[in-house]
């Protein structure tokens, strides 16, 4: 592969501190640095020794375009390994594997002269209808953050920058360039920002990409609270903020708000607007200095990582195959119909077996170095005499009715049917959302006919977002293959024949139907606003809180072996909770178990989900092997966002710690006391009687003074037993004065409040 990083003009100039380099630039040069020079390159300044660098799409491969540039995958690009998209990588629950994939992506990017690869995407899968869910890792922020950090660490180990995207609350494609995501503070911090925070703090990506949408009415490209207060001040981000391609609304507003680099080129319009704003005093030149400095710092890192580089195409294809096999999720396997034996006669049915659907459409569209298909790989395992194929349906919308009868006839003639179903590329893509969660009607009709002819039917799915599975009770086995990348076809065969013991786990819930999903009544919004009305209850949090039935729960996935859990111990200290559990492979095959740790706080003073995943471990075990697994739950991951004090709080109390194989398959549990932090809000006349009663200073005095009043009220027939206490608990203390029989004045109440606040300040 050819190194195309533009390092023209480099030399001793870039060895100086970035601030010193910027100090020598003209105002016009500084303004030019803050916008791209072309679709994929930054602006270079030859006289200052500042080269242009290349930023290009990922996130699961290097999409370096050859000719005309675009951001929707229309133009051709150089060959690169198409690794499995994030939907499959997320299901591995394996940060070590994802770091290796990130390293391989970095090797390929560096070999092509790319300074920044645009990824990973860690947006939450709020609704399964989001057309871009295949590019995102999970419905859970901890899972997204841990795996996203692993990808960034691997990528940047090769001297290529990551670009964490899309920041923030970009959870749908409908009106993505204008719609406002209206999110309350707690879900915003705890669900939609938490994964980004984890990646920033653990991996320090070189860049963060702002999204197109507005957040609570403000374009993210010009939101100083988001880009400066949260990202830089709260999280300590040290890098550069780049716009999504075309996400800039007002460049003069965006630059001081924290948007350093606009992409792609605006043909000089943005630079001219910035210069005019400096001239008329509406923009301080220091904002230009800061943005230009961050661009120079990015260039310095990219140039330092540039070198003659190459990569092993075959080795990367093998890694893509490994990742695809590890990301496949065995949803069902009745009567151990899988793995298949080599001597079993197999009817391979479904167009996707021959022409795989292996990646999503849009800006992440990769031109693969090679492409496997499942039909060839299955034939390689079982031999041509044991395998026959029928397409059964089309994927281009053409009439496939004539394909059904041959497929059904073939199904009846073989021991087992492996039926490949999935979503055509036109169903899900960047730029639009899905209308429903259905597989195409013609595929479901084919399935019914095939199962009637041969009940021993294994369904293999190819899809970037979850689909409804109304047939789950009609077939003995379902393998969710997701979009498996260029080696996904061979990886599926590896799993079907047992060369790979499936270890993928669902990083998102599969619902029974669309109307069960958390965002169903709040998606995609109206008149440019989408209300995140489900609040904290996203994904499994919603289903578990409602004790609602699902098709397959978060974390679910079967294996060809079995695992036992024993000897759970938990201990808490200032750093968090340490969980130790022994896991044993109790079956007859080597395999991997994803040990999941959930916590809950039933006696919480705030609204919470019954359980939330806080940590996990991917454990490989030989037959009969036992291993004590130690898993650390970070203290900060126990925290909730307290809207009263506008910061993270670890609430004290008795936390449940549940260890298991999914959110619905808890094997062991324990309770541990966490000290946490008591939050004291200063008392005021708006404080309730219950709040005053709980106060160590004011409480006894107020309760004694109110004794006769409460006693007199309780003697009436107005209230049932306990009714008075319930009513008065939320009564504002300032409104007590003036009530007949209340022996305190407003002045006395205020004095008591002042005394309590002063002694506990």
XYZ file of C-alpha atoms in Angstrom:
761
model
C 0.000 0.000 0.000
C 1.180 3.521 -0.746
C 1.924 6.147 1.857
C -0.045 9.213 0.778
C 0.227 11.359 3.879
C 1.072 14.858 2.721
C 4.195 15.866 4.595
C 5.350 18.474 2.085
C 7.121 21.308 3.786
C 7.850 19.471 7.009
C 11.140 19.960 8.678
C 12.225 21.766 11.779
C 9.147 24.027 11.699
C 6.849 21.474 13.290
C 9.354 20.742 16.057
C 8.465 24.001 17.775
C 5.558 24.260 20.233
C 2.283 24.716 18.391
C 1.594 28.039 20.106
C 4.926 29.399 18.843
C 4.150 28.262 15.302
C 0.749 29.932 15.396
C 2.270 33.140 16.765
C 4.268 33.486 13.525
C 1.222 33.140 11.265
C -0.793 35.922 9.712
C -4.418 36.395 10.662
C -5.424 35.044 7.237
C -3.266 31.939 7.689
C -4.726 31.212 11.109
C -8.251 31.507 9.746
C -7.431 29.186 6.857
C -6.196 26.463 9.211
C -9.596 26.180 10.865
C -11.292 24.924 7.669
C -10.421 22.055 5.368
C -8.522 22.573 2.128
C -10.519 19.924 0.273
C -13.057 17.234 1.030
C -10.628 15.069 3.003
C -7.547 17.208 3.724
C -6.687 19.994 6.111
C -5.120 23.251 4.990
C -1.328 23.305 4.811
C 0.873 26.391 5.007
C 4.077 25.645 3.148
C 6.049 28.693 4.227
C 5.471 27.764 7.890
C 6.288 24.100 7.358
C 2.720 23.010 8.159
C 1.627 20.151 5.896
C -1.878 19.066 5.019
C -3.039 15.817 6.533
C -5.733 13.401 5.428
C -8.822 12.568 7.447
C -10.971 9.804 6.020
C -13.904 7.631 6.864
C -13.919 4.507 8.942
C -14.894 3.263 11.334
C -14.519 -0.435 10.389
C -12.160 0.082 7.468
C -10.161 2.725 5.616
C -12.353 4.442 3.011
C -9.764 6.499 1.165
C -11.454 7.670 -2.003
C -9.650 7.580 -5.314
C -11.357 10.307 -7.264
C -14.420 12.443 -6.618
C -15.014 12.753 -2.907
C -18.264 12.290 -1.037
C -19.514 11.340 2.402
C -22.162 8.833 1.385
C -20.027 6.025 -0.022
C -20.850 6.774 -3.634
C -17.322 7.287 -4.942
C -14.861 4.427 -5.271
C -12.147 3.939 -2.679
C -8.872 2.084 -2.400
C -9.032 -1.571 -1.315
C -8.946 -2.019 2.448
C -9.929 -4.690 4.926
C -13.626 -4.455 5.701
C -13.709 -5.483 9.340
C -17.073 -6.295 10.913
C -19.064 -3.125 11.631
C -19.635 -2.060 15.218
C -22.887 -4.002 15.515
C -20.849 -7.221 15.369
C -17.806 -5.914 17.234
C -20.029 -4.813 20.107
C -21.392 -8.324 20.474
C -17.903 -9.694 21.155
C -17.780 -7.935 24.551
C -14.020 -8.247 24.148
C -11.876 -5.093 24.493
C -8.672 -7.027 23.778
C -10.026 -8.175 20.429
C -11.270 -4.700 19.563
C -7.897 -3.209 20.403
C -6.325 -5.639 17.924
C -8.856 -4.586 15.299
C -8.060 -0.946 16.073
C -4.349 -1.650 15.674
C -4.972 -3.243 12.276
C -7.058 -0.252 11.209
C -4.193 1.992 12.260
C -1.703 -0.021 10.229
C -3.849 0.274 7.106
C -4.564 3.963 7.625
C -0.895 4.706 8.084
C -0.016 2.681 4.990
C -2.426 4.832 2.983
C -1.115 8.096 4.370
C -4.176 8.787 6.517
C -3.628 10.890 9.630
C -7.081 10.521 11.223
C -9.601 7.706 10.767
C -13.142 8.871 11.461
C -14.390 6.546 14.172
C -15.435 4.841 16.324
C -19.120 5.657 16.742
C -20.380 5.231 20.301
C -23.870 6.684 20.038
C -26.488 4.812 22.035
C -28.927 2.565 20.190
C -31.940 4.434 21.521
C -34.337 2.984 18.958
C -33.791 -0.101 16.808
C -35.168 1.934 13.883
C -32.064 4.142 13.642
C -30.686 3.538 10.167
C -27.110 3.840 11.335
C -27.251 1.456 14.291
C -24.853 -0.881 12.478
C -22.103 1.697 13.133
C -22.748 1.826 16.879
C -21.706 -0.609 19.585
C -24.500 -0.963 22.115
C -27.615 0.305 23.837
C -25.523 0.634 27.017
C -22.980 3.424 27.680
C -20.539 1.354 29.745
C -20.277 -1.316 27.050
C -19.966 1.360 24.363
C -17.334 3.251 26.333
C -15.150 0.273 27.205
C -15.167 -1.101 23.660
C -14.839 2.317 22.048
C -11.776 3.099 24.165
C -10.202 -0.196 23.090
C -10.658 0.668 19.408
C -9.150 4.131 19.904
C -6.193 2.810 21.883
C -5.407 0.279 19.159
C -5.767 2.794 16.347
C -3.665 5.479 18.001
C -0.927 3.004 18.943
C -0.040 3.129 15.243
C 0.297 6.898 15.080
C -3.129 7.444 13.534
C -5.751 9.537 15.277
C -9.228 8.416 16.199
C -12.289 10.596 15.814
C -14.907 9.791 18.431
C -18.357 10.343 16.954
C -21.079 11.582 16.711
C -21.044 14.022 19.637
C -23.758 14.058 20.891
C -27.305 12.658 21.191
C -27.286 11.737 17.496
C -29.583 8.715 17.751
C -31.543 8.847 14.513
C -31.035 9.721 10.876
C -34.412 11.396 10.296
C -33.800 15.157 10.048
C -30.337 14.511 11.468
C -28.970 17.822 10.170
C -31.565 19.971 11.914
C -33.567 18.080 14.529
C -33.173 18.903 18.203
C -32.623 16.026 20.606
C -34.442 17.229 23.707
C -32.976 15.310 26.645
C -33.267 15.873 30.395
C -30.023 16.289 32.368
C -29.893 12.851 34.016
C -30.396 10.702 30.904
C -28.138 13.028 28.958
C -25.262 12.533 31.381
C -25.925 8.938 32.447
C -26.905 7.436 29.082
C -25.983 9.593 26.097
C -22.731 11.230 27.230
C -21.323 8.549 29.530
C -19.857 6.376 26.752
C -18.137 9.390 25.198
C -16.763 10.320 28.608
C -15.312 6.839 29.116
C -13.495 6.922 25.770
C -12.162 10.442 26.316
C -10.871 9.718 29.795
C -9.445 6.269 28.997
C -8.076 6.787 25.489
C -7.799 10.540 24.718
C -8.802 10.358 21.044
C -6.981 12.889 18.927
C -10.274 14.295 17.709
C -13.945 14.297 18.654
C -16.484 14.806 15.860
C -19.486 16.966 16.610
C -22.795 15.777 15.218
C -25.247 17.454 12.856
C -28.173 17.734 15.223
C -29.138 20.248 17.827
C -29.022 19.320 21.510
C -31.790 20.886 23.556
C -32.205 23.496 20.842
C -28.518 24.341 20.252
C -26.491 23.027 17.312
C -23.762 20.830 18.727
C -21.293 22.580 16.407
C -21.818 25.817 18.321
C -22.580 24.626 21.850
C -19.935 25.896 24.303
C -21.501 23.928 27.157
C -21.045 20.666 25.254
C -17.704 21.321 23.541
C -15.944 23.314 26.232
C -17.614 22.891 29.635
C -18.376 19.174 29.392
C -15.823 17.832 26.928
C -12.787 19.876 27.914
C -13.387 21.203 31.420
C -15.232 18.248 32.947
C -13.588 15.380 31.052
C -10.139 16.821 30.343
C -10.208 16.353 26.562
C -6.900 17.501 25.099
C -7.515 17.163 21.378
C -9.345 18.841 18.533
C -13.061 19.039 17.775
C -13.866 18.526 14.101
C -17.254 18.975 12.506
C -19.108 16.165 10.864
C -18.926 16.809 7.138
C -21.259 19.757 6.573
C -22.342 20.085 10.210
C -21.319 23.738 10.607
C -24.236 26.108 11.050
C -22.514 29.402 11.921
C -18.716 29.275 11.826
C -18.260 32.542 13.725
C -20.395 31.225 16.593
C -18.901 27.735 16.452
C -15.206 28.570 16.686
C -15.250 30.164 20.162
C -17.764 27.547 21.242
C -15.056 24.915 20.788
C -15.359 23.727 17.159
C -11.750 23.914 15.977
C -11.861 22.469 12.468
C -14.612 22.659 9.879
C -14.759 19.875 7.318
C -14.911 19.729 4.372
C -13.588 22.851 2.676
C -15.949 25.801 2.512
C -13.982 27.278 -0.430
C -12.815 30.125 1.772
C -16.234 31.296 2.915
C -15.723 30.410 6.551
C -12.260 31.952 6.697
C -13.633 35.165 5.203
C -16.440 35.225 7.784
C -13.963 34.723 10.621
C -11.707 37.493 9.361
C -14.648 39.866 9.055
C -15.761 39.022 12.591
C -12.293 39.741 13.978
C -12.241 43.011 12.053
C -15.584 44.201 13.425
C -14.801 43.046 16.950
C -17.471 40.342 17.205
C -14.805 37.618 17.415
C -11.709 37.824 19.564
C -8.530 36.869 17.727
C -7.630 34.609 20.641
C -10.349 32.201 19.482
C -8.583 31.922 16.125
C -5.269 31.396 17.894
C -6.703 28.572 19.969
C -8.391 26.814 17.046
C -5.303 27.137 14.855
C -3.077 25.856 17.654
C -5.180 22.737 18.044
C -5.027 22.102 14.300
C -1.242 22.424 14.383
C -1.049 20.057 17.350
C -3.091 17.504 15.409
C -0.807 17.858 12.398
C 2.245 17.412 14.614
C 0.887 14.134 15.986
C -0.069 12.863 12.535
C 3.293 13.710 11.007
C 5.127 12.132 13.938
C 3.224 8.905 13.243
C 3.814 8.966 9.484
C 6.362 6.596 8.010
C 6.770 4.089 5.251
C 4.236 1.459 6.206
C 2.582 -1.644 4.865
C 0.295 -4.324 6.194
C -0.322 -7.998 5.710
C -3.564 -8.291 3.724
C -4.026 -11.977 4.536
C -3.351 -11.512 8.244
C -5.905 -8.727 8.418
C -8.443 -10.849 6.569
C -7.858 -13.594 9.134
C -8.400 -11.081 11.953
C -11.626 -9.922 10.295
C -12.738 -13.565 10.176
C -11.918 -14.059 13.835
C -13.802 -10.905 14.836
C -16.860 -11.852 12.774
C -16.965 -15.318 14.315
C -16.629 -13.881 17.791
C -19.404 -11.354 17.143
C -21.963 -13.878 15.904
C -24.639 -14.588 18.530
C -26.238 -18.017 18.819
C -29.742 -17.056 19.897
C -31.284 -20.530 19.937
C -30.020 -24.103 19.556
C -32.668 -26.657 20.456
C -31.629 -30.297 20.595
C -28.038 -29.259 19.870
C -28.737 -29.139 16.145
C -25.555 -27.087 15.893
C -22.723 -27.581 15.305
C -23.230 -29.443 12.065
C -21.298 -32.569 11.237
C -19.205 -32.669 8.082
C -21.170 -35.684 6.837
C -24.562 -33.990 7.257
C -26.283 -33.185 3.978
C -27.153 -29.500 3.924
C -29.532 -27.402 1.861
C -28.093 -23.898 1.815
C -30.954 -21.560 0.973
C -31.065 -17.779 0.698
C -29.447 -15.274 -1.622
C -27.237 -13.888 1.165
C -25.321 -17.195 1.337
C -23.932 -16.564 -2.133
C -23.940 -12.764 -2.245
C -23.352 -11.660 1.332
C -24.694 -8.543 2.967
C -21.604 -7.719 4.987
C -21.586 -3.966 5.685
C -23.901 -0.987 5.901
C -24.438 1.744 3.344
C -23.180 5.309 3.537
C -19.912 6.883 4.584
C -18.537 3.645 6.059
C -18.780 1.707 2.778
C -15.468 -0.133 2.340
C -13.979 -1.572 -0.857
C -12.822 -4.950 0.547
C -9.481 -6.524 -0.266
C -11.311 -9.838 -0.731
C -14.784 -11.153 0.003
C -15.818 -14.528 1.404
C -19.251 -16.027 1.049
C -20.871 -18.584 3.309
C -21.806 -20.992 0.542
C -18.198 -21.536 -0.487
C -17.085 -21.840 3.139
C -19.805 -24.359 4.005
C -18.885 -26.393 0.923
C -15.276 -26.351 2.055
C -16.299 -27.824 5.425
C -18.779 -30.430 4.165
C -17.714 -31.155 0.606
C -19.619 -30.544 -2.605
C -21.493 -33.855 -2.389
C -23.134 -32.822 0.899
C -24.082 -29.235 -0.025
C -26.638 -27.850 -2.478
C -27.822 -24.272 -2.924
C -31.017 -22.458 -3.854
C -31.410 -18.677 -3.791
C -35.051 -18.727 -2.669
C -35.487 -14.946 -2.953
C -33.929 -11.860 -4.489
C -32.363 -8.897 -2.730
C -32.805 -6.260 -5.433
C -36.582 -5.985 -5.298
C -37.182 -8.061 -8.425
C -39.804 -10.807 -8.515
C -38.434 -13.942 -6.891
C -41.589 -16.041 -6.843
C -40.110 -18.605 -9.205
C -37.256 -19.215 -6.768
C -39.429 -20.535 -3.944
C -40.456 -23.954 -5.291
C -36.893 -25.135 -6.079
C -35.780 -24.012 -2.623
C -38.571 -25.917 -0.889
C -37.873 -29.024 -2.951
C -34.207 -28.830 -2.032
C -35.043 -28.349 1.664
C -37.058 -31.564 1.726
C -34.196 -33.559 0.244
C -31.490 -32.774 2.848
C -30.802 -33.577 6.474
C -30.625 -29.941 7.557
C -31.497 -26.578 6.023
C -29.306 -23.542 6.644
C -31.517 -20.625 5.651
C -29.859 -17.234 5.192
C -32.241 -14.330 5.794
C -31.658 -10.661 6.378
C -32.204 -7.060 5.443
C -31.296 -5.843 1.951
C -28.987 -2.835 1.866
C -31.858 -0.563 0.876
C -33.535 -1.183 4.244
C -30.887 0.427 6.460
C -28.314 3.089 5.743
C -26.818 6.338 6.856
C -29.233 9.121 5.949
C -32.587 7.497 6.736
C -34.221 5.357 9.400
C -36.075 2.089 9.073
C -39.856 2.028 8.905
C -40.288 -1.183 10.889
C -38.432 -4.184 12.318
C -39.740 -6.724 9.818
C -37.783 -9.025 7.595
C -39.030 -8.765 3.990
C -42.391 -10.504 3.560
C -41.092 -12.741 0.781
C -38.363 -14.050 3.086
C -40.845 -14.854 5.845
C -43.069 -16.665 3.339
C -40.070 -18.671 2.129
C -39.183 -19.523 5.737
C -42.658 -20.877 6.422
C -42.562 -23.050 3.301
C -39.064 -24.357 4.013
C -39.851 -25.216 7.643
C -42.963 -27.076 6.515
C -40.775 -29.124 4.168
C -37.950 -29.655 6.681
C -38.370 -28.678 10.354
C -34.613 -29.071 10.887
C -33.987 -25.522 9.698
C -31.217 -23.283 11.028
C -31.783 -19.573 10.378
C -28.742 -17.343 9.854
C -29.409 -13.593 9.937
C -27.607 -10.753 8.172
C -28.735 -7.370 9.439
C -27.284 -4.189 10.881
C -30.128 -3.586 13.317
C -32.325 -5.974 15.231
C -35.360 -7.511 13.551
C -38.548 -9.016 14.909
C -38.367 -12.810 15.057
C -41.971 -14.064 15.030
C -40.719 -17.451 13.812
C -38.434 -18.048 16.812
C -40.671 -20.837 18.092
C -40.850 -22.546 14.708
C -37.157 -23.278 14.087
C -34.664 -25.124 16.275
C -31.742 -22.734 15.812
C -31.101 -19.055 15.058
C -27.638 -17.590 14.521
C -27.453 -13.799 14.461
C -24.530 -13.070 12.152
C -25.085 -9.285 11.947
C -23.029 -7.626 9.213
C -19.827 -9.620 9.374
C -17.416 -7.695 7.180
C -15.478 -9.174 4.294
C -14.735 -12.477 6.068
C -18.186 -12.865 7.589
C -19.177 -15.683 5.240
C -16.314 -17.890 6.340
C -16.846 -16.892 9.967
C -20.466 -18.065 9.838
C -19.320 -21.433 8.493
C -16.742 -21.614 11.291
C -19.539 -21.266 13.824
C -21.983 -23.583 12.050
C -19.414 -26.387 11.986
C -17.968 -25.801 15.434
C -14.502 -24.635 14.458
C -15.499 -21.537 16.446
C -17.556 -22.011 19.579
C -19.991 -19.071 19.548
C -19.347 -16.525 22.274
C -21.125 -13.427 20.988
C -23.601 -11.772 23.326
C -26.352 -9.291 22.524
C -25.247 -5.713 23.123
C -28.844 -4.671 22.445
C -32.198 -6.196 23.318
C -34.239 -7.995 20.671
C -37.877 -7.030 21.373
C -40.994 -8.984 20.541
C -42.318 -6.118 18.463
C -41.601 -2.483 17.672
C -44.386 -1.128 19.882
C -42.640 -2.636 22.928
C -39.518 -0.512 22.453
C -38.713 2.372 24.831
C -38.714 5.208 22.274
C -41.726 3.958 20.310
C -43.966 6.937 21.142
C -41.109 9.454 20.923
C -39.493 8.564 17.598
C -38.692 10.297 15.281
C -40.318 13.435 16.719
C -42.312 16.351 15.329
C -41.507 19.759 13.869
C -37.763 19.479 14.323
C -37.817 18.183 17.904
C -37.542 14.654 19.267
C -38.394 14.265 22.924
C -36.375 11.613 24.775
C -39.437 10.856 26.872
C -38.283 7.438 28.062
C -35.604 9.196 30.098
C -33.130 6.840 31.731
C -34.998 3.756 30.601
C -33.210 2.903 27.392
C -32.822 -0.655 26.136
C -32.798 -3.358 28.803
C -33.362 -0.768 31.537
C -36.855 -0.201 30.058
C -37.756 -3.863 29.712
C -36.410 -4.856 33.124
C -38.120 -1.948 34.907
C -41.448 -2.972 33.383
C -40.752 -6.694 33.774
C -41.705 -6.887 30.105
C -41.246 -9.941 27.945
C -38.593 -9.722 25.237
C -37.576 -12.059 22.457
C -33.953 -12.206 23.612
C -32.517 -10.080 26.433
C -29.465 -7.874 26.567
C -26.346 -9.961 27.118
C -27.915 -13.182 25.819
C -25.965 -15.650 23.719
C -25.529 -19.416 23.723
C -22.456 -21.604 23.452
C -21.739 -25.180 22.424
C -20.563 -25.738 25.974
C -21.960 -24.780 29.379
C -20.606 -22.670 32.212
C -21.071 -22.820 35.966
C -20.707 -19.912 38.404
C -19.680 -20.254 42.054
C -17.944 -18.605 45.005
C -19.084 -15.031 44.497
C -17.478 -12.441 46.744
C -17.823 -8.664 46.626
C -16.004 -5.913 48.460
C -16.392 -2.146 48.275
C -13.904 0.636 48.933
C -13.298 4.175 47.760
C -12.337 2.992 44.267
C -15.514 1.003 43.679
C -16.570 -2.636 44.010
C -14.311 -5.624 43.471
C -16.173 -8.705 42.289
C -14.646 -12.166 42.377
C -16.398 -15.194 40.962
C -15.295 -18.647 39.875
C -16.383 -19.677 36.390
C -16.133 -23.298 35.243
C -16.477 -24.819 31.800
C -18.861 -27.665 32.612
C -19.315 -28.893 29.026
C -17.287 -30.882 26.544
C -15.846 -28.096 24.372
C -13.457 -25.233 24.983
C -15.316 -21.947 24.908
C -15.671 -18.361 26.046
C -18.053 -16.929 28.608
C -18.921 -13.248 28.939
C -19.295 -12.689 32.672
C -21.577 -9.700 33.231
C -21.769 -7.659 36.439
C -24.922 -5.659 37.139
C -25.592 -3.377 40.094
C -28.746 -1.911 41.554
C -29.878 0.126 44.536
C -33.444 -0.709 45.519
C -33.586 1.856 48.337
C -32.316 4.702 46.181
C -33.579 8.219 46.697
C -33.728 8.737 42.925
C -35.310 6.898 40.023
C -33.166 3.984 38.839
C -33.366 0.929 36.641
C -33.521 -2.393 38.541
C -30.051 -3.276 37.283
C -27.362 -1.723 35.136
C -24.333 -3.429 33.658
C -21.224 -1.893 35.179
C -18.437 -4.246 34.107
C -17.817 -7.469 32.214
C -15.074 -9.952 31.423
C -14.509 -12.226 28.438
C -13.106 -15.499 29.765
C -11.693 -18.364 27.660
C -11.867 -21.767 29.363
C -10.782 -25.242 28.345
C -12.995 -28.251 29.052
C -13.333 -28.678 32.817
C -11.244 -25.596 33.570
C -12.187 -23.312 36.464
C -10.898 -19.813 36.927
C -11.461 -17.149 39.529
C -12.358 -13.991 37.626
C -11.808 -10.625 39.248
C -13.852 -7.753 37.839
C -13.572 -4.153 39.000
C -16.615 -1.897 39.045
C -15.357 1.672 39.016
C -16.717 3.923 41.713
C -17.578 6.606 39.187
C -19.705 4.122 37.277
C -21.942 3.741 40.326
C -22.694 7.451 40.306
C -25.880 9.135 39.174
C -26.156 12.731 37.953
C -27.695 14.781 40.754
C -29.669 17.628 39.177
C -29.775 19.494 42.496
C -26.023 20.019 42.630
C -25.265 19.430 38.928
C -22.596 16.799 39.448
C -21.991 13.066 39.841
C -22.940 11.527 43.174
C -22.295 8.007 44.446
C -25.300 7.391 46.636
C -24.571 5.497 49.856
C -26.466 2.301 50.540
C -26.749 -1.429 50.159
C -26.059 -2.180 46.491
C -27.085 -5.425 44.884
C -24.351 -7.020 42.784
C -25.661 -9.543 40.265
C -23.383 -11.727 38.154
C -24.681 -13.663 35.213
C -24.930 -14.408 31.516
C -27.519 -11.768 30.576
C -29.732 -9.169 32.219
C -32.328 -11.953 32.557
C -29.931 -14.790 33.427
C -28.478 -13.878 36.812
C -26.492 -16.752 38.300
C -25.285 -15.302 41.616
C -26.004 -12.198 43.662
C -24.753 -10.439 46.760
C -25.242 -7.184 48.633
C -22.472 -4.759 49.527
C -22.503 -1.514 51.475
C -21.125 1.458 49.582
C -20.254 4.526 51.659
C -20.919 7.075 48.957
C -21.678 10.715 49.619
C -24.533 12.293 51.518
C -25.746 15.331 49.592
C -27.061 18.111 51.762
C -29.079 20.785 50.039
C -29.324 24.063 52.039
C -32.725 24.456 53.645
C -35.091 27.196 52.525
C -38.697 28.218 52.954
C -39.435 26.008 49.926
C -38.047 22.937 51.709
C -40.634 20.338 52.629
C -41.550 19.349 56.148
C -39.989 15.942 55.428
C -36.710 17.618 54.499
C -36.776 19.699 57.669
C -37.659 16.639 59.730
C -34.602 14.832 58.365
C -32.316 17.733 59.228
C -30.304 16.970 62.396
C -30.604 20.512 63.746
C -33.916 21.870 62.528
C -35.807 18.603 62.597
C -36.278 18.033 66.353
C -37.206 21.654 67.013
C -39.754 21.914 64.218
C -41.332 18.567 65.023
C -41.700 19.461 68.688
C -43.240 22.824 67.855
C -45.695 21.192 65.469
C -46.646 18.440 67.876
C -49.895 19.954 69.114
C -50.927 21.003 65.607
C -50.339 17.536 64.175
C -52.073 15.916 67.142
C -55.159 18.078 66.699
C -55.376 17.369 62.980
C -54.941 13.641 63.478
C -57.886 13.566 65.900
C -60.278 14.635 63.148
C -61.951 12.230 60.711
C -60.394 13.927 57.696
C -57.512 11.504 57.396
C -57.182 7.761 57.466
C -54.371 6.277 59.504
C -51.096 7.663 58.214
C -52.792 10.015 55.761
C -51.747 13.157 57.589
C -48.088 12.177 57.555
C -48.190 11.537 53.835
C -49.865 14.839 53.069
C -47.674 16.967 55.312
C -44.403 15.355 54.245
C -44.246 17.341 51.000
C -45.776 20.526 52.435
C -43.426 23.555 52.022
C -42.363 24.683 55.464
C -42.681 28.355 54.523
C -46.414 27.904 54.010
C -46.970 26.620 57.539
C -46.950 30.066 59.090
C -50.442 31.461 59.330
C -52.127 28.081 59.650
C -54.352 28.013 62.757
C -52.717 26.195 65.599
C -49.160 26.261 64.170
C -47.070 27.736 66.991
C -44.227 29.155 64.839
C -43.861 32.408 62.966
C -42.212 32.933 59.560
C -39.357 34.707 61.314
C -38.767 31.776 63.648
C -38.732 29.313 60.761
C -36.238 31.443 58.841
C -33.995 31.765 61.900
C -34.035 27.999 62.321
C -33.189 27.478 58.635
C -30.322 29.991 58.866
C -28.973 28.298 61.990
C -29.027 24.859 60.397
C -27.424 26.050 57.167
C -24.663 27.946 58.986
C -23.739 24.994 61.205
C -23.587 22.533 58.300
C -21.894 24.760 55.745
